[in-house]
Short mmCIF file of N, CA, C and O in Angstrom, two decimals:
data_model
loop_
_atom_site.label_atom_id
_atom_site.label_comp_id
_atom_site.label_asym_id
_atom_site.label_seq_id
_atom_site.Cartn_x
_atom_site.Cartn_y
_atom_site.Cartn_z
N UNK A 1 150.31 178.14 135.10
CA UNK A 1 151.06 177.11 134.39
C UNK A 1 151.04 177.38 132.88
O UNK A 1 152.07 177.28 132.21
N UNK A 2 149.91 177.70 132.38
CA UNK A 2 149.44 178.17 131.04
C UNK A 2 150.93 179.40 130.65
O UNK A 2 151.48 179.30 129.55
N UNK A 3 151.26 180.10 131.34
CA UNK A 3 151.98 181.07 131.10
C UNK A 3 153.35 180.82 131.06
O UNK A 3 154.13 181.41 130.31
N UNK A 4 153.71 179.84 131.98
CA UNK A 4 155.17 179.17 132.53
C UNK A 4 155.33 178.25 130.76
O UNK A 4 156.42 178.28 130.19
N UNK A 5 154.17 177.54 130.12
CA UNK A 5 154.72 176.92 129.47
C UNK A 5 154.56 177.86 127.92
O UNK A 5 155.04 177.49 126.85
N UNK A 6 154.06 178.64 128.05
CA UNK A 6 154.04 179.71 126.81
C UNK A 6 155.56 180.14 126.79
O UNK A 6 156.25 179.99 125.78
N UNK A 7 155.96 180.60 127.80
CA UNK A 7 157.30 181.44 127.99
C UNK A 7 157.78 180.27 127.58
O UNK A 7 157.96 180.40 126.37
N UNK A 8 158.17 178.90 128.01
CA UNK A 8 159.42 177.93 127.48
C UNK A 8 159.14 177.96 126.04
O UNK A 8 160.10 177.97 125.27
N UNK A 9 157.82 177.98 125.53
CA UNK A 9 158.00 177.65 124.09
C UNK A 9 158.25 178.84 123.21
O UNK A 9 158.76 178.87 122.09
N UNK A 10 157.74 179.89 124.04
CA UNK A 10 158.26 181.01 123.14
C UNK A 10 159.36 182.07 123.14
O UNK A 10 159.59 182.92 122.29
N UNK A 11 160.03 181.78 124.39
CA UNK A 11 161.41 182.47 124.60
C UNK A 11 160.96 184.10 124.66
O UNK A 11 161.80 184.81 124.10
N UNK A 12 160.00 184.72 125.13
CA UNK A 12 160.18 186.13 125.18
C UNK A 12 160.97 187.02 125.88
O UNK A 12 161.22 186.66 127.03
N UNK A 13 161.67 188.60 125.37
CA UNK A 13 162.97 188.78 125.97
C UNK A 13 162.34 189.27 127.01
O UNK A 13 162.99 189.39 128.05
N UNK A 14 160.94 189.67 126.98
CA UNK A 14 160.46 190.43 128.56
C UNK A 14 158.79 189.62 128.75
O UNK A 14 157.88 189.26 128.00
N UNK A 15 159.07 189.62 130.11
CA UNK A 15 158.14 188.73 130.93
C UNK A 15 157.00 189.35 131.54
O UNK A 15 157.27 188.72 132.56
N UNK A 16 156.22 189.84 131.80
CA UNK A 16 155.31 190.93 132.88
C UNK A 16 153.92 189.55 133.21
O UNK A 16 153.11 188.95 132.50
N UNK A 17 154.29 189.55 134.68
CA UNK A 17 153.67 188.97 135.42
C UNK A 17 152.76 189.19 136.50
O UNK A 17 153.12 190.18 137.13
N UNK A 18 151.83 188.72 136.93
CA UNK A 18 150.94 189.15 138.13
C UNK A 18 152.24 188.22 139.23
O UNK A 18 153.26 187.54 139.12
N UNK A 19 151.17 188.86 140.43
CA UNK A 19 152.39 187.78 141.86
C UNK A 19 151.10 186.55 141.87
O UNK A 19 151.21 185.33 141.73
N UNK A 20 149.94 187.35 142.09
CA UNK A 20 148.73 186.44 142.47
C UNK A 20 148.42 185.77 140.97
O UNK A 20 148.29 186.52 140.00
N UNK A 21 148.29 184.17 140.82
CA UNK A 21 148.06 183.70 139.68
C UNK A 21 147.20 182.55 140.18
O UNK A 21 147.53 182.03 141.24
N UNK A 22 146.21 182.14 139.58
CA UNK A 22 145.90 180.45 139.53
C UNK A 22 147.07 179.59 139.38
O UNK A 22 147.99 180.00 138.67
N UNK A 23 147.16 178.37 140.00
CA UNK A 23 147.96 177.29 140.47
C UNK A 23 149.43 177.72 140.71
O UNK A 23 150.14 177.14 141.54
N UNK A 24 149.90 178.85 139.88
CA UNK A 24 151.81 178.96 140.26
C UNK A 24 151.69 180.23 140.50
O UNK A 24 150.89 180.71 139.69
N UNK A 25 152.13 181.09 141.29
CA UNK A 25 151.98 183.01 141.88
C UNK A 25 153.58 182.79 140.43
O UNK A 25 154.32 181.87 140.07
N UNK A 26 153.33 184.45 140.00
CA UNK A 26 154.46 185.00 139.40
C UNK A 26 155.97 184.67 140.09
O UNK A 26 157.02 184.53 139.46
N UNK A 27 155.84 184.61 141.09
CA UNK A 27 157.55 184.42 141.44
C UNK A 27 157.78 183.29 141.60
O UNK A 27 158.88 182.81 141.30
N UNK A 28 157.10 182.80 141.96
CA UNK A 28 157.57 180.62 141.57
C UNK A 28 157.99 180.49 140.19
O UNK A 28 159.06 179.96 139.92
N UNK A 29 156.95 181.08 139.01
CA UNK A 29 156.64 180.93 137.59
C UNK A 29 158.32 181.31 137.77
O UNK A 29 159.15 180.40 137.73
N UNK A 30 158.65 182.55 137.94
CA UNK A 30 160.15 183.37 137.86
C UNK A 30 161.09 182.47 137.92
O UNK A 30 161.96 182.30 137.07
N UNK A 31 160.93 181.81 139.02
CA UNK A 31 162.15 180.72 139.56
C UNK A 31 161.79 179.95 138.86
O UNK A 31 162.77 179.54 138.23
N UNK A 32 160.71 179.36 138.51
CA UNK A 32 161.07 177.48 137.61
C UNK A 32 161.46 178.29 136.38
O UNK A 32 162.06 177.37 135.82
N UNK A 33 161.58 179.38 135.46
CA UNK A 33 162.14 179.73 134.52
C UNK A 33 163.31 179.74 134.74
O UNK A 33 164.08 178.96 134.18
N UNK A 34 163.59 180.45 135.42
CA UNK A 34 165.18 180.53 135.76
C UNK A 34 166.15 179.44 135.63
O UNK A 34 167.25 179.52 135.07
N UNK A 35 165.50 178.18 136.34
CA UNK A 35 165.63 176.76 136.94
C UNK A 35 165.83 176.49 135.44
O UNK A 35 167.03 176.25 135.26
N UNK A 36 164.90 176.40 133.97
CA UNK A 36 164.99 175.89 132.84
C UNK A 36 165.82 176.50 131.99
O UNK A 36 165.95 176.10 130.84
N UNK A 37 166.46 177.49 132.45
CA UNK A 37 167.26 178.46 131.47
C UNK A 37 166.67 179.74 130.69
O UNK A 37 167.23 180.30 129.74
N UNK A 38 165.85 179.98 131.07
CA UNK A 38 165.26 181.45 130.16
C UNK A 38 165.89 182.29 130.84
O UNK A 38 166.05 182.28 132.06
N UNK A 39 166.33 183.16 129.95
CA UNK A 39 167.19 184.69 129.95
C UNK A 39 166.04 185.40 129.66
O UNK A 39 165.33 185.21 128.67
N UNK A 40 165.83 186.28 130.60
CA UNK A 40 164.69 186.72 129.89
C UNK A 40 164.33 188.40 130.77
O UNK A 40 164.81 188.15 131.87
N UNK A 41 163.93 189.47 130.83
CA UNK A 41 163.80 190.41 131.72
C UNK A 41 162.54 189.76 132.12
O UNK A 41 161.94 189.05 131.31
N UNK A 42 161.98 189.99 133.60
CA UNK A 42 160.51 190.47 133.94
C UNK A 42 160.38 191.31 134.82
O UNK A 42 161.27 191.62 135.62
N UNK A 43 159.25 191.79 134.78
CA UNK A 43 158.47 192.97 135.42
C UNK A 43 157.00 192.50 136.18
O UNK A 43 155.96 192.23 135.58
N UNK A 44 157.17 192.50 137.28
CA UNK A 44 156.17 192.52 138.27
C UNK A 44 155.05 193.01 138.79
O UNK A 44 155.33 193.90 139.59
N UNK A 45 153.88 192.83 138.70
CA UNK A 45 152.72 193.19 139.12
C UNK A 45 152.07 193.03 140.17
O UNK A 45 151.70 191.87 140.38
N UNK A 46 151.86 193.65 140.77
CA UNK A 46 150.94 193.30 142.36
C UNK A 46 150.34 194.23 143.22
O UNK A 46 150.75 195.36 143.52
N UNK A 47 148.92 193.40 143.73
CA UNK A 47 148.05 194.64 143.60
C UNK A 47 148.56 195.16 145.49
O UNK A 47 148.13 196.06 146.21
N UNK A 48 149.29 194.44 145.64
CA UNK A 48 149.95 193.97 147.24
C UNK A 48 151.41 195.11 147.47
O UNK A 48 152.28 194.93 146.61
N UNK A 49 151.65 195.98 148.29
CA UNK A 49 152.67 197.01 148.02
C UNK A 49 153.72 196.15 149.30
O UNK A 49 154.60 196.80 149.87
N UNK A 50 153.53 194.92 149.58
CA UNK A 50 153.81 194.21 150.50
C UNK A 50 155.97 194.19 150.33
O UNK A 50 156.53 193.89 149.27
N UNK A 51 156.49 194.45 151.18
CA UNK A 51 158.14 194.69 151.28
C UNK A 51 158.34 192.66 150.60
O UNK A 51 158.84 192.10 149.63
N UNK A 52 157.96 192.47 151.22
CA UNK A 52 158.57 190.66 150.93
C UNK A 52 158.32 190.84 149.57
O UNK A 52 159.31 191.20 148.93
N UNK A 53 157.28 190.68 148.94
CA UNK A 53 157.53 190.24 147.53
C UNK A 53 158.33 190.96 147.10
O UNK A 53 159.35 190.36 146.77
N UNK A 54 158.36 192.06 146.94
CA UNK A 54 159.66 193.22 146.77
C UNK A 54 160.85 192.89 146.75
O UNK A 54 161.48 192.92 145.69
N UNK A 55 161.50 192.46 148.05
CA UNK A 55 162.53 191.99 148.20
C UNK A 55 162.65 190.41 147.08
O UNK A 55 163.52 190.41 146.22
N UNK A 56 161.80 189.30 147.21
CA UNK A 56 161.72 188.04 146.80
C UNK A 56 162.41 188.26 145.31
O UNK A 56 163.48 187.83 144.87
N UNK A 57 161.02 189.43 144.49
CA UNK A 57 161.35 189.79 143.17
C UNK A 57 162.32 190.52 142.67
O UNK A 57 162.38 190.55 141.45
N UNK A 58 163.46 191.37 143.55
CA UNK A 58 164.58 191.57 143.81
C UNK A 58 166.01 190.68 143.80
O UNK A 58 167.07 190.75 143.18
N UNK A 59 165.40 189.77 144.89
CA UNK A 59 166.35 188.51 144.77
C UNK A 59 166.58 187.68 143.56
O UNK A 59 167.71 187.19 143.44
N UNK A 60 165.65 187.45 142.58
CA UNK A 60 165.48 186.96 141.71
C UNK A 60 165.93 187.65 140.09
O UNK A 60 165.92 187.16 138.96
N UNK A 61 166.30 189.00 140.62
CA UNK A 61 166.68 189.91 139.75
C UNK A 61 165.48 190.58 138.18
O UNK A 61 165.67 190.81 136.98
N UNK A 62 164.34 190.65 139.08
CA UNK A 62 163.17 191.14 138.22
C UNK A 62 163.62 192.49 137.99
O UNK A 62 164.16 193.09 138.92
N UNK A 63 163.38 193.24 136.44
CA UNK A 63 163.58 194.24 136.33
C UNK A 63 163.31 195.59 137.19
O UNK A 63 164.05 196.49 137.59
N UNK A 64 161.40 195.23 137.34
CA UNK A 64 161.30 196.47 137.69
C UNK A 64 159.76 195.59 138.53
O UNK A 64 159.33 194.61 137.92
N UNK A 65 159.05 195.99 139.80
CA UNK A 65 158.23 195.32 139.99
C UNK A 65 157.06 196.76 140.14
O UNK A 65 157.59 197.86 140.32
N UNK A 66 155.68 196.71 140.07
CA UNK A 66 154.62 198.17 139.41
C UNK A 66 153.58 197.33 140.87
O UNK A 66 153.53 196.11 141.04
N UNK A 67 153.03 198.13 141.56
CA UNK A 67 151.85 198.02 142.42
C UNK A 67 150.73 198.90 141.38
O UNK A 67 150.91 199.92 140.72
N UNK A 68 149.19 197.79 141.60
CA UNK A 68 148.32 198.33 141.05
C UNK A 68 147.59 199.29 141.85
O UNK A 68 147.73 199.46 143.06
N UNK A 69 146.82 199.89 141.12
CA UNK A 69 146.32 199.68 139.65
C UNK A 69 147.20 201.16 139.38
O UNK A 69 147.43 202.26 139.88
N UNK A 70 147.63 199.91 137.73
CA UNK A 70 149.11 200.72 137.11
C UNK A 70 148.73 201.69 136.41
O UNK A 70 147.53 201.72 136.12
N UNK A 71 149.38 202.48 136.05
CA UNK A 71 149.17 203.82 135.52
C UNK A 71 149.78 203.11 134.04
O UNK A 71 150.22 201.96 134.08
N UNK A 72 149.76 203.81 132.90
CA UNK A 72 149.78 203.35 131.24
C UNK A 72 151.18 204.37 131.46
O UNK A 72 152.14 203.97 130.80
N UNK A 73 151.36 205.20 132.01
CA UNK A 73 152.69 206.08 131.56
C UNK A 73 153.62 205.63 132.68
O UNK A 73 154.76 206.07 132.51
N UNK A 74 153.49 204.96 133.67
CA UNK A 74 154.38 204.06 134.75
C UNK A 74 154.94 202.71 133.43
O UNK A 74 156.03 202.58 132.86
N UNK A 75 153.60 201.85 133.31
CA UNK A 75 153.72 200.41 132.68
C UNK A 75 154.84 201.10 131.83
O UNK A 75 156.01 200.86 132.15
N UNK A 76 154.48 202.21 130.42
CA UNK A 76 155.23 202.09 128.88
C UNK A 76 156.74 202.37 129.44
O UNK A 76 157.60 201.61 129.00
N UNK A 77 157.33 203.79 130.75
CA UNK A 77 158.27 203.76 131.18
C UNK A 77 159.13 202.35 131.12
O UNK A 77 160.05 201.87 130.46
N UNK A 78 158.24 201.96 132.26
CA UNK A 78 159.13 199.85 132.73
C UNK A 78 159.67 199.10 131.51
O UNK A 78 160.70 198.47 131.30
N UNK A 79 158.30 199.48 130.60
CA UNK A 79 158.76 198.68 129.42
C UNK A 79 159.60 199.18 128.54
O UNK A 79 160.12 198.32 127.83
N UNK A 80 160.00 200.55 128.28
CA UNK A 80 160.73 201.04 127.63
C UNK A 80 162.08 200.83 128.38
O UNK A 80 162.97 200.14 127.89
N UNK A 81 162.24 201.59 129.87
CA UNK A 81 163.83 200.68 130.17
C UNK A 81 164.10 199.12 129.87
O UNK A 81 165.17 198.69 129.43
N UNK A 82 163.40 198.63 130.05
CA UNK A 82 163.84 197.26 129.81
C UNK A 82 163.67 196.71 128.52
O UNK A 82 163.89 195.50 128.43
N UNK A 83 163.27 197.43 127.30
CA UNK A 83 163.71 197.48 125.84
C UNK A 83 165.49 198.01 125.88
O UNK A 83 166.45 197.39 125.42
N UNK A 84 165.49 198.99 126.40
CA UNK A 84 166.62 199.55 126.46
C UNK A 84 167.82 198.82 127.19
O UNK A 84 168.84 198.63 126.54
N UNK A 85 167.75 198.52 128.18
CA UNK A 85 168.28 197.03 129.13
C UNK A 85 168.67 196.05 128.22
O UNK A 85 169.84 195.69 128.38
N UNK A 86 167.84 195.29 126.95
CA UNK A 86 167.66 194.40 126.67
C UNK A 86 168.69 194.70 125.29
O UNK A 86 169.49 193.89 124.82
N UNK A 87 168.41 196.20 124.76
CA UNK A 87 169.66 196.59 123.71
C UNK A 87 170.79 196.56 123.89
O UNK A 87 171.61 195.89 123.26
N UNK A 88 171.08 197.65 125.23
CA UNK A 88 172.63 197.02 125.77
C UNK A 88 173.15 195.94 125.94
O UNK A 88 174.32 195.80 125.58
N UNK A 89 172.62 195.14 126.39
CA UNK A 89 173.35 194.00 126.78
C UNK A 89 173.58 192.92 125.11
O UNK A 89 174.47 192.14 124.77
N UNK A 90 172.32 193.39 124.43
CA UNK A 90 172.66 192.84 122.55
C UNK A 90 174.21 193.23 122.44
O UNK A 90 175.20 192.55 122.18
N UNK A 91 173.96 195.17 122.89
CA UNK A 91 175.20 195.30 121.99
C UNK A 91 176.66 195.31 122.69
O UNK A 91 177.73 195.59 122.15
N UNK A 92 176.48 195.03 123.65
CA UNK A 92 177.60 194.19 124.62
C UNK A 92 178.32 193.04 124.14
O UNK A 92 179.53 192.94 123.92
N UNK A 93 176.90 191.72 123.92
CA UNK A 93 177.32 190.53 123.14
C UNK A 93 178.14 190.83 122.12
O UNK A 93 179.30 190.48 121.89
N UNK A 94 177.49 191.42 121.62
CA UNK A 94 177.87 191.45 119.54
C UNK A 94 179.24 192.38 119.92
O UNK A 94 179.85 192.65 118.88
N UNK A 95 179.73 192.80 120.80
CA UNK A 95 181.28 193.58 120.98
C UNK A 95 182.07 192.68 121.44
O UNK A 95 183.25 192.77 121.11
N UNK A 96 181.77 191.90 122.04
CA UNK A 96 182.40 190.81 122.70
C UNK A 96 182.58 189.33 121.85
O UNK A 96 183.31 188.37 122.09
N UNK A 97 181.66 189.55 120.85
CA UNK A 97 181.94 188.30 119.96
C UNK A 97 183.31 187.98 119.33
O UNK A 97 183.92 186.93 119.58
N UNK A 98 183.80 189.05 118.41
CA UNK A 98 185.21 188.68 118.21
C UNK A 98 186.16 188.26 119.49
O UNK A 98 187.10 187.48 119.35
N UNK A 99 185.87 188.76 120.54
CA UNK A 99 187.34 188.28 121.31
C UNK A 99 186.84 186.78 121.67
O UNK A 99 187.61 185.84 121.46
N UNK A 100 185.58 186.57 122.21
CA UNK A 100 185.06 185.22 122.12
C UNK A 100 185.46 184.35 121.39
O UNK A 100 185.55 183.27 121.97
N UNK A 101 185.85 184.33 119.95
CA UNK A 101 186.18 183.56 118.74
C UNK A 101 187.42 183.37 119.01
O UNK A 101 187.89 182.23 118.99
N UNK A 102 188.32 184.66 119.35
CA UNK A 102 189.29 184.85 119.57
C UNK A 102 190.27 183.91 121.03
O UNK A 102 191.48 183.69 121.14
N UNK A 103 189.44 183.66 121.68
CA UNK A 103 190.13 183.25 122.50
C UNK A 103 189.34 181.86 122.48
O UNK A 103 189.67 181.42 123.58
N UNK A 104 188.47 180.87 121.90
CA UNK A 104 188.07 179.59 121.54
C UNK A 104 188.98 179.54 120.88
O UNK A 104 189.68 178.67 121.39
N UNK A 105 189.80 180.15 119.51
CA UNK A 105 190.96 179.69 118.69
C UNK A 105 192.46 179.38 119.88
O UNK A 105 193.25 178.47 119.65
N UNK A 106 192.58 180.09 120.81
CA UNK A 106 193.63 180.00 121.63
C UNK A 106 193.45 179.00 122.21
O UNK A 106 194.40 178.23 122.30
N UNK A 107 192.28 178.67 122.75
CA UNK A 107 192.44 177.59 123.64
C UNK A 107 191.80 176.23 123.11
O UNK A 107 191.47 175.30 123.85
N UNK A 108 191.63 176.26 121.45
CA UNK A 108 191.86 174.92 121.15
C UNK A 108 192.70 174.15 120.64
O UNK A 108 192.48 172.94 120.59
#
């Protein structure tokens, strides 16, 4: 819960979570974010190589999910695509802004 309410107050663009947590597992935490509006990437941890959570954290559209115990050149990879993930889609927005403006002037 400690973590669920850090993320609302602090908006981070990437998330890295355990599955196994005290009182909320990582993929509940996932979904009540979702549920509140955070945009946000996450990345999955579990020491469990189990297909369901896999799939669950899939469904939910988690970046990338890591079975432990993680390797430091696996983790910086995950985190570096999803720096990179997180640029594109910036510079997607910011290309798309003028026609955005552009077409709020049309249709007011």
């Amino acid at each position: 819960m400690e973590g669920y309410e850090k993320a609302i107050s602090l908006r981070p663009d990437i998330i890295l979570t355990d599955i196994r947590m005290p009182e909320c597992d990582g993929l509940e935490m996932i979904r009540r974010l979702q549920a509140g509006g955070l945009s946000t990437k996450y990345v999955v941890l579990s020491g469990y190589a189990e297909f369901e959570y896999a799939k669950t954290a899939i469904t939910l559209g988690v970046e990338d999910f890591i079975t432990k115990p993680v390797e430091e050149d696996e983790l910086c990879a995950v985190l570096q695509k999803s720096c990179r993930s997180l640029q594109r889609e910036q510079e997607n927005h910011e290309k798309l802004q003028p026609y955005e403006k552009h077409n709020e002037r049309l249709c007011a």
